[in-house]
Structures are given as structure tokens and as C-alpha cells.
mmCIF file of C-alpha atoms and ligand atoms in Angstrom:
data_model
loop_
_atom_site.group_PDB
_atom_site.id
_atom_site.type_symbol
_atom_site.label_atom_id
_atom_site.label_comp_id
_atom_site.label_asym_id
_atom_site.label_seq_id
_atom_site.Cartn_x
_atom_site.Cartn_y
_atom_site.Cartn_z
ATOM 1 C CA MET A 1 202.109 104.216 271.313
ATOM 2 C CA THR A 2 202.039 102.088 274.459
ATOM 3 C CA LEU A 3 205.273 101.111 276.175
ATOM 4 C CA GLU A 4 204.617 97.500 275.158
ATOM 5 C CA GLY A 5 204.767 98.547 271.527
ATOM 6 C CA ASN A 6 208.314 99.822 271.936
ATOM 7 C CA VAL A 7 210.162 96.712 273.027
ATOM 8 C CA VAL A 8 213.746 96.952 271.821
ATOM 9 C CA HIS A 9 214.947 93.797 273.527
ATOM 10 C CA GLU A 10 213.497 90.975 275.588
ATOM 11 C CA GLY A 11 215.889 88.727 277.475
ATOM 12 C CA LYS A 12 215.453 85.922 280.006
ATOM 13 C CA THR A 13 214.835 88.236 282.975
ATOM 14 C CA LYS A 14 214.350 91.754 281.587
ATOM 15 C CA ILE A 15 212.517 93.699 278.894
ATOM 16 C CA LEU A 16 213.871 96.946 277.475
ATOM 17 C CA TYR A 17 211.504 99.564 276.075
ATOM 18 C CA LYS A 18 212.403 102.699 274.152
ATOM 19 C CA GLU A 19 210.657 105.750 275.484
ATOM 20 C CA LYS A 20 212.602 108.691 274.136
ATOM 21 C CA PRO A 21 215.960 109.247 272.438
ATOM 22 C CA GLY A 22 218.908 108.229 274.594
ATOM 23 C CA GLU A 23 216.770 106.558 277.282
ATOM 24 C CA LEU A 24 215.304 103.134 277.913
ATOM 25 C CA ILE A 25 212.897 101.644 280.421
ATOM 26 C CA MET A 26 214.249 98.440 281.938
ATOM 27 C CA GLU A 27 211.540 96.107 283.266
ATOM 28 C CA PHE A 28 212.516 93.273 285.595
ATOM 29 C CA LYS A 29 210.517 90.100 285.031
ATOM 30 C CA ASP A 30 209.590 87.600 287.746
ATOM 31 C CA SER A 31 211.480 84.851 285.934
ATOM 32 C CA ILE A 32 214.661 83.157 287.045
ATOM 33 C CA THR A 33 216.829 80.951 284.844
ATOM 34 C CA ALA A 34 220.009 78.924 285.120
ATOM 35 C CA MET A 35 222.068 76.540 283.003
ATOM 36 C CA ASN A 36 221.720 78.723 279.914
ATOM 37 C CA GLY A 37 217.939 78.870 280.264
ATOM 38 C CA ARG A 38 217.427 75.116 280.718
ATOM 39 C CA LEU A 39 216.245 75.630 284.329
ATOM 40 C CA LYS A 40 213.383 78.125 284.417
ATOM 41 C CA GLU A 41 210.851 79.284 286.964
ATOM 42 C CA THR A 42 208.609 82.227 287.805
ATOM 43 C CA ILE A 43 208.933 83.724 291.266
ATOM 44 C CA PRO A 44 206.264 86.330 292.032
ATOM 45 C CA GLY A 45 207.862 89.485 293.436
ATOM 46 C CA LYS A 46 211.359 88.711 292.187
ATOM 47 C CA GLY A 47 211.355 91.417 289.501
ATOM 48 C CA GLU A 48 210.459 94.096 292.013
ATOM 49 C CA VAL A 49 213.120 92.966 294.496
ATOM 50 C CA CYS A 50 215.853 92.816 291.835
ATOM 51 C CA SER A 51 214.906 96.247 290.502
ATOM 52 C CA LYS A 52 215.117 97.671 294.030
ATOM 53 C CA ILE A 53 218.490 96.090 294.759
ATOM 54 C CA THR A 54 219.797 97.400 291.427
ATOM 55 C CA GLU A 55 218.519 100.888 292.265
ATOM 56 C CA ILE A 56 220.189 100.849 295.699
ATOM 57 C CA ILE A 57 223.512 99.618 294.331
ATOM 58 C CA PHE A 58 223.633 101.931 291.308
ATOM 59 C CA SER A 59 222.642 104.947 293.442
ATOM 60 C CA HIS A 60 225.386 104.062 295.925
ATOM 61 C CA LEU A 61 227.935 103.756 293.121
ATOM 62 C CA GLU A 62 226.863 107.093 291.592
ATOM 63 C CA LYS A 63 227.139 108.788 294.984
ATOM 64 C CA ASN A 64 230.707 107.534 295.173
ATOM 65 C CA GLY A 65 231.813 108.611 291.714
ATOM 66 C CA VAL A 66 231.153 105.467 289.669
ATOM 67 C CA ASN A 67 229.006 106.119 286.612
ATOM 68 C CA THR A 68 226.091 103.817 285.816
ATOM 69 C CA HIS A 69 223.183 103.973 283.375
ATOM 70 C CA PHE A 70 220.604 104.393 286.180
ATOM 71 C CA ILE A 71 218.441 107.531 285.967
ATOM 72 C CA SER A 72 215.319 106.999 288.103
ATOM 73 C CA ARG A 73 212.580 104.605 289.161
ATOM 74 C CA VAL A 74 209.483 104.453 286.954
ATOM 75 C CA SER A 75 207.307 101.918 288.801
ATOM 76 C CA GLU A 76 207.529 98.753 290.927
ATOM 77 C CA LYS A 77 209.510 96.760 288.370
ATOM 78 C CA LYS A 78 210.735 99.456 286.011
ATOM 79 C CA LEU A 79 213.797 101.678 286.010
ATOM 80 C CA ARG A 80 214.633 104.494 283.602
ATOM 81 C CA VAL A 81 218.186 104.136 282.292
ATOM 82 C CA LYS A 82 220.495 105.742 279.739
ATOM 83 C CA GLU A 83 220.624 103.907 276.438
ATOM 84 C CA LEU A 84 224.130 102.513 276.087
ATOM 85 C CA GLU A 85 226.017 101.017 273.221
ATOM 86 C CA MET A 86 226.912 97.793 275.001
ATOM 87 C CA TYR A 87 230.240 96.009 274.869
ATOM 88 C CA PRO A 88 229.545 92.335 274.058
ATOM 89 C CA ILE A 89 231.321 91.226 277.222
ATOM 90 C CA GLU A 90 230.673 90.243 280.822
ATOM 91 C CA VAL A 91 233.153 91.344 283.456
ATOM 92 C CA VAL A 92 233.389 89.108 286.506
ATOM 93 C CA CYS A 93 235.151 90.194 289.685
ATOM 94 C CA ARG A 94 235.928 87.740 292.478
ATOM 95 C CA ASN A 95 236.952 88.037 296.134
ATOM 96 C CA ILE A 96 236.422 84.437 297.181
ATOM 97 C CA ALA A 97 237.216 81.236 295.289
ATOM 98 C CA PHE A 98 233.933 79.750 294.142
ATOM 99 C CA GLY A 99 232.012 78.712 291.020
ATOM 100 C CA SER A 100 233.943 78.388 287.783
ATOM 101 C CA LEU A 101 237.184 79.737 289.323
ATOM 102 C CA LEU A 102 237.610 76.373 291.023
ATOM 103 C CA LYS A 103 237.975 74.812 287.575
ATOM 104 C CA ARG A 104 240.906 77.118 286.741
ATOM 105 C CA LEU A 105 243.021 77.470 289.838
ATOM 106 C CA PRO A 106 244.054 75.064 292.588
ATOM 107 C CA LEU A 107 242.101 76.824 295.333
ATOM 108 C CA ARG A 108 239.868 75.613 298.141
ATOM 109 C CA SER A 109 236.167 76.410 297.735
ATOM 110 C CA GLY A 110 235.400 79.466 299.876
ATOM 111 C CA GLU A 111 239.034 80.534 300.207
ATOM 112 C CA GLU A 112 239.673 84.315 300.312
ATOM 113 C CA LEU A 113 241.685 85.422 297.290
ATOM 114 C CA LYS A 114 244.961 87.302 297.870
ATOM 115 C CA ARG A 115 243.666 90.009 295.550
ATOM 116 C CA PRO A 116 240.523 90.534 293.472
ATOM 117 C CA VAL A 117 240.456 88.558 290.231
ATOM 118 C CA ILE A 118 238.854 90.115 287.151
ATOM 119 C CA GLU A 119 237.793 87.983 284.195
ATOM 120 C CA PHE A 120 236.251 88.843 280.831
ATOM 121 C CA TYR A 121 233.732 86.655 279.011
ATOM 122 C CA TYR A 122 232.230 86.959 275.539
ATOM 123 C CA LYS A 123 228.423 87.201 275.698
ATOM 124 C CA SER A 124 227.417 84.472 273.289
ATOM 125 C CA ASP A 125 224.887 81.711 273.986
ATOM 126 C CA GLU A 126 226.061 80.032 270.795
ATOM 127 C CA LEU A 127 229.689 79.839 271.929
ATOM 128 C CA GLY A 128 228.772 79.257 275.590
ATOM 129 C CA ASP A 129 230.152 82.575 276.951
ATOM 130 C CA PRO A 130 233.869 81.761 276.538
ATOM 131 C CA MET A 131 236.500 83.462 278.682
ATOM 132 C CA LEU A 132 238.565 86.112 276.872
ATOM 133 C CA ASN A 133 242.094 87.421 277.171
ATOM 134 C CA GLU A 134 243.157 90.933 276.131
ATOM 135 C CA ASP A 135 244.049 89.823 272.589
ATOM 136 C CA HIS A 136 240.564 88.379 272.174
ATOM 137 C CA LEU A 137 239.119 91.650 273.492
ATOM 138 C CA ALA A 138 241.133 93.589 270.888
ATOM 139 C CA ILE A 139 239.657 91.399 268.135
ATOM 140 C CA LEU A 140 236.198 92.257 269.508
ATOM 141 C CA GLY A 141 237.110 95.949 269.192
ATOM 142 C CA VAL A 142 237.737 96.747 272.866
ATOM 143 C CA SER A 143 240.892 98.893 273.016
ATOM 144 C CA GLU A 144 243.647 98.722 275.637
ATOM 145 C CA SER A 145 242.568 102.028 277.160
ATOM 146 C CA GLU A 146 238.961 100.864 277.365
ATOM 147 C CA ILE A 147 240.066 97.635 279.060
ATOM 148 C CA LYS A 148 242.123 99.694 281.520
ATOM 149 C CA GLU A 149 239.165 101.907 282.346
ATOM 150 C CA ILE A 150 236.771 98.954 282.674
ATOM 151 C CA ARG A 151 239.224 97.184 285.000
ATOM 152 C CA GLY A 152 239.630 100.354 287.103
ATOM 153 C CA THR A 153 235.871 100.890 287.394
ATOM 154 C CA THR A 154 235.347 97.225 288.282
ATOM 155 C CA LEU A 155 237.968 97.370 291.053
ATOM 156 C CA LYS A 156 236.530 100.599 292.462
ATOM 157 C CA THR A 157 233.028 99.083 292.345
ATOM 158 C CA ASN A 158 234.358 96.037 294.165
ATOM 159 C CA GLU A 159 235.926 98.115 296.949
ATOM 160 C CA LEU A 160 232.749 100.176 297.440
ATOM 161 C CA LEU A 161 230.427 97.177 297.376
ATOM 162 C CA LYS A 162 232.599 94.929 299.536
ATOM 163 C CA GLU A 163 232.331 97.565 302.235
ATOM 164 C CA LEU A 164 228.596 98.115 301.710
ATOM 165 C CA PHE A 165 227.912 94.382 301.892
ATOM 166 C CA ARG A 166 230.167 94.004 304.946
ATOM 167 C CA ASN A 167 228.163 96.739 306.680
ATOM 168 C CA ALA A 168 225.010 94.810 305.787
ATOM 169 C CA GLY A 169 226.416 91.633 307.362
ATOM 170 C CA LEU A 170 226.986 90.002 303.962
ATOM 171 C CA LYS A 171 230.092 88.723 302.231
ATOM 172 C CA LEU A 172 230.434 89.741 298.578
ATOM 173 C CA VAL A 173 231.874 86.611 296.963
ATOM 174 C CA ASP A 174 231.808 87.650 293.289
ATOM 175 C CA PHE A 175 229.741 89.571 290.768
ATOM 176 C CA LYS A 176 229.244 90.238 287.078
ATOM 177 C CA LEU A 177 229.111 93.664 285.448
ATOM 178 C CA GLU A 178 228.268 94.800 281.942
ATOM 179 C CA PHE A 179 229.502 98.036 280.404
ATOM 180 C CA GLY A 180 228.423 100.301 277.581
ATOM 181 C CA LYS A 181 229.180 103.660 276.007
ATOM 182 C CA TYR A 182 227.052 106.762 276.381
ATOM 183 C CA LYS A 183 228.254 109.928 274.620
ATOM 184 C CA SER A 184 231.831 108.560 274.661
ATOM 185 C CA ASN A 185 231.769 107.773 278.398
ATOM 186 C CA ILE A 186 231.974 104.206 279.657
ATOM 187 C CA LEU A 187 229.134 103.432 282.107
ATOM 188 C CA ILE A 188 228.028 100.351 284.010
ATOM 189 C CA GLY A 189 224.817 99.018 282.468
ATOM 190 C CA ASP A 190 222.447 96.102 282.988
ATOM 191 C CA GLU A 191 221.586 95.242 286.625
ATOM 192 C CA PHE A 192 223.219 94.425 289.940
ATOM 193 C CA SER A 193 221.129 91.832 291.749
ATOM 194 C CA PRO A 194 221.450 88.403 293.420
ATOM 195 C CA ASP A 195 221.005 86.960 289.912
ATOM 196 C CA ASN A 196 224.454 88.358 289.052
ATOM 197 C CA PHE A 197 226.354 88.423 292.308
ATOM 198 C CA ARG A 198 227.132 85.884 294.975
ATOM 199 C CA ALA A 199 226.670 86.955 298.578
ATOM 200 C CA TRP A 200 226.905 84.872 301.732
ATOM 201 C CA LEU A 201 225.118 85.388 305.013
ATOM 202 C CA GLU A 202 226.961 83.434 307.679
ATOM 203 C CA ASN A 203 228.561 81.436 304.855
ATOM 204 C CA ARG A 204 225.199 80.479 303.325
ATOM 205 C CA PRO A 205 224.227 81.772 299.863
ATOM 206 C CA VAL A 206 221.508 84.429 299.556
ATOM 207 C CA ASP A 207 221.641 84.593 295.762
ATOM 208 C CA LYS A 208 220.847 82.635 292.600
ATOM 209 C CA ASP A 209 222.991 79.711 293.774
ATOM 210 C CA LEU A 210 219.943 78.696 295.859
ATOM 211 C CA PHE A 211 217.992 78.238 292.631
ATOM 212 C CA ARG A 212 220.956 76.538 290.931
ATOM 213 C CA MET A 213 221.049 74.118 293.905
ATOM 214 C CA GLY A 214 217.366 73.259 293.393
ATOM 215 C CA GLU A 215 215.804 75.253 296.244
ATOM 216 C CA GLY A 216 212.148 76.247 295.763
ATOM 217 C CA ARG A 217 210.729 79.703 295.044
ATOM 218 C CA ASP A 218 209.945 80.517 298.664
ATOM 219 C CA THR A 219 213.529 79.990 299.767
ATOM 220 C CA VAL A 220 214.852 82.011 296.830
ATOM 221 C CA ILE A 221 212.551 85.022 297.267
ATOM 222 C CA LYS A 222 213.114 85.001 301.033
ATOM 223 C CA ALA A 223 216.873 85.236 300.480
ATOM 224 C CA TYR A 224 216.555 88.019 297.870
ATOM 225 C CA LEU A 225 214.271 89.958 300.266
ATOM 226 C CA GLU A 226 216.797 89.502 303.070
ATOM 227 C CA VAL A 227 219.506 91.043 300.865
ATOM 228 C CA LEU A 228 217.200 93.959 300.013
ATOM 229 C CA LYS A 229 216.267 94.561 303.648
ATOM 230 C CA ARG A 230 219.892 94.546 304.749
ATOM 231 C CA LEU A 231 221.053 96.878 301.964
ATOM 232 C CA GLU A 232 218.169 99.285 302.584
ATOM 233 C CA LYS A 233 219.234 99.541 306.210
ATOM 234 C CA VAL A 234 222.825 100.487 305.441
ATOM 235 C CA VAL A 235 222.168 103.039 302.697
ATOM 236 C CA ASN A 236 219.391 104.910 304.490
HETATM 237 N N1 LIG B 301 227.472 85.389 286.313
HETATM 238 C C1 LIG B 301 226.431 86.035 285.671
HETATM 239 N N2 LIG B 301 226.123 85.679 284.396
HETATM 240 C C2 LIG B 301 226.782 84.704 283.717
HETATM 241 C C3 LIG B 301 227.850 84.043 284.377
HETATM 242 C C4 LIG B 301 228.167 84.412 285.663
HETATM 243 O O1 LIG B 301 225.810 86.925 286.238
HETATM 244 O O2 LIG B 301 226.451 84.442 282.545
HETATM 245 C C5 LIG B 301 227.830 85.757 287.687
HETATM 246 C C6 LIG B 301 227.499 84.660 288.686
HETATM 247 O O3 LIG B 301 226.193 84.833 289.225
HETATM 248 C C7 LIG B 301 228.559 84.843 289.739
HETATM 249 C C8 LIG B 301 229.764 85.383 288.958
HETATM 250 O O4 LIG B 301 229.233 85.914 287.755
HETATM 251 O O5 LIG B 301 228.164 85.812 290.689
HETATM 252 C C9 LIG B 301 230.803 84.336 288.661
HETATM 253 O O6 LIG B 301 230.194 83.232 288.038
HETATM 254 P P1 LIG B 301 231.047 81.914 287.663
HETATM 255 O O7 LIG B 301 232.025 82.254 286.595
HETATM 256 O O8 LIG B 301 231.596 81.328 288.907
HETATM 257 O O9 LIG B 301 230.028 80.972 286.952
HETATM 258 P P2 LIG B 301 228.910 80.003 287.499
HETATM 259 O O10 LIG B 301 229.482 79.252 288.633
HETATM 260 O O11 LIG B 301 227.784 80.916 287.876
HETATM 261 O O12 LIG B 301 228.631 79.168 286.292
#
């Protein structure tokens, strides 16, 4: 059967194919979306760039003792990953006050936080991805020890990536992770790309905020390529 025949999931920006037991192929599409899919565009080359940034970041994390689902590259836009049983949550980690945090705390936009802030959200388009506390997480079946481990991994990831981005001349403002279980281990899944993190180059965004702000495809792809180029330089 062709790969296309084995689609197990198609989302807004990625397609997952089943190839063999315990493994998936994750294909990055050239699409970009915002506002829950209401803003949509195709940017040629974006899938390849996001797959490469994800590969660089996940390889760097693995090298430093953080487990991810990444196995290997398959082709320009495709990565081979471990098949996880995903937690239905998004984990956001913040270093700088921006985005939705400004609606919760009396902080200045762009202000450095005294300490990283971790937030949990329920992945649900229907409910609008509501924020969760630890009681809500327990109702969703995420235990206290799992929360502790997810928090620890997120903080370690943040420390490693803050430094990597700093070396690349970028400021890591915030990012979103997803987690899943593989043979009773908790691994980072999904992707790590400018679609899911905020990074600033000389205090200007080089991430999906450009698209959210209404910038055209050329500006967006140029920024994503700049991030890739800078990360490639510091990991090689
Ligand atoms: N984020 C994401 N997916 C989401 C929501 C947020 O990848 O569904 C990322 C977002 O790109 C940013 C971080 O999580 O890097 C924090 O986002 P925030 O809560 O500030 O929400 P936003 O301002 O993007 O609505």
C-alpha cells in the first residue's frame, strides 16, 4: 500500500502516516493557519523549513538527555517518529510576557519574567483550548507524577533551548510542547517550529506572529529560513 493510503491523521499543518507498528511518518504541509483556522495560507517551502527546524531541535534535545519522538529524516518534508499515545494537552512555557499572558497578569509586553511560567491547555477546538489547572488535568487522567515529569522536562527543554537560541542570536520568548507515552515513557511529540514558538531577532518576531500580524508569505518564509540558518550554524 502507498504511504498515502495509510493516513492516520490529517491536521491543519501536518499529515501522519502509519508505516510499521510503533512508528509514524510525520509530513509537514506548506500551509499556515491562525485564529483557529480562520486565517489560512499556503507558503511554498514552509513544510520543509519547519521539518528541518524540528529535526535540529529534537536532535539537540536528545543529545542533552531529553526524550522526543524523533527517529530520523525520511525526505524533504517527512520525519520518522515514534507513535505516541498523546496526552490531550498543550504545554506552554514562557520567558517573556507576551501573547495571552498579558490578559492574565499585570505585566508589560516584552517584559522578562522573573521565572519561567508553565501553563497547560486542553486541546479542544470545540471548547477553544481552555487553560487547565492540576485538578482539571486529574479529571483528564493526567496523574500528579505525570504532571511533575512533564513540568520537569519542559523546564529542562526551556533551559537548553534558551541557550541554543541565545547562541543563535535569537530570544526564545515562549513555546508550546505536546507530550505522549511510548512504552510507558513520556516523550515530547509533535513539532518544534516557528509555528509553535515565539522568537525575536533584535526584538522583532521571526515566527508565526508575522502571519498573525498580516505579513505576506515572503516575509514569513524569509523569517523561518533565517531561524533555520541561525540554528544550523550553532548546532553544526
Ligand atoms: N501556541 C501554539 N498553539 C496554540 C496556542 C499557542 O503553538 O494552540 C504557542 C504560540 O505560538 C506561542 C505560545 O504557544 O509561542 C504561547 O501562545 P499564547 O498563549 O500567547 O497564545 P496566542 O497569543 O498565540 O494566542
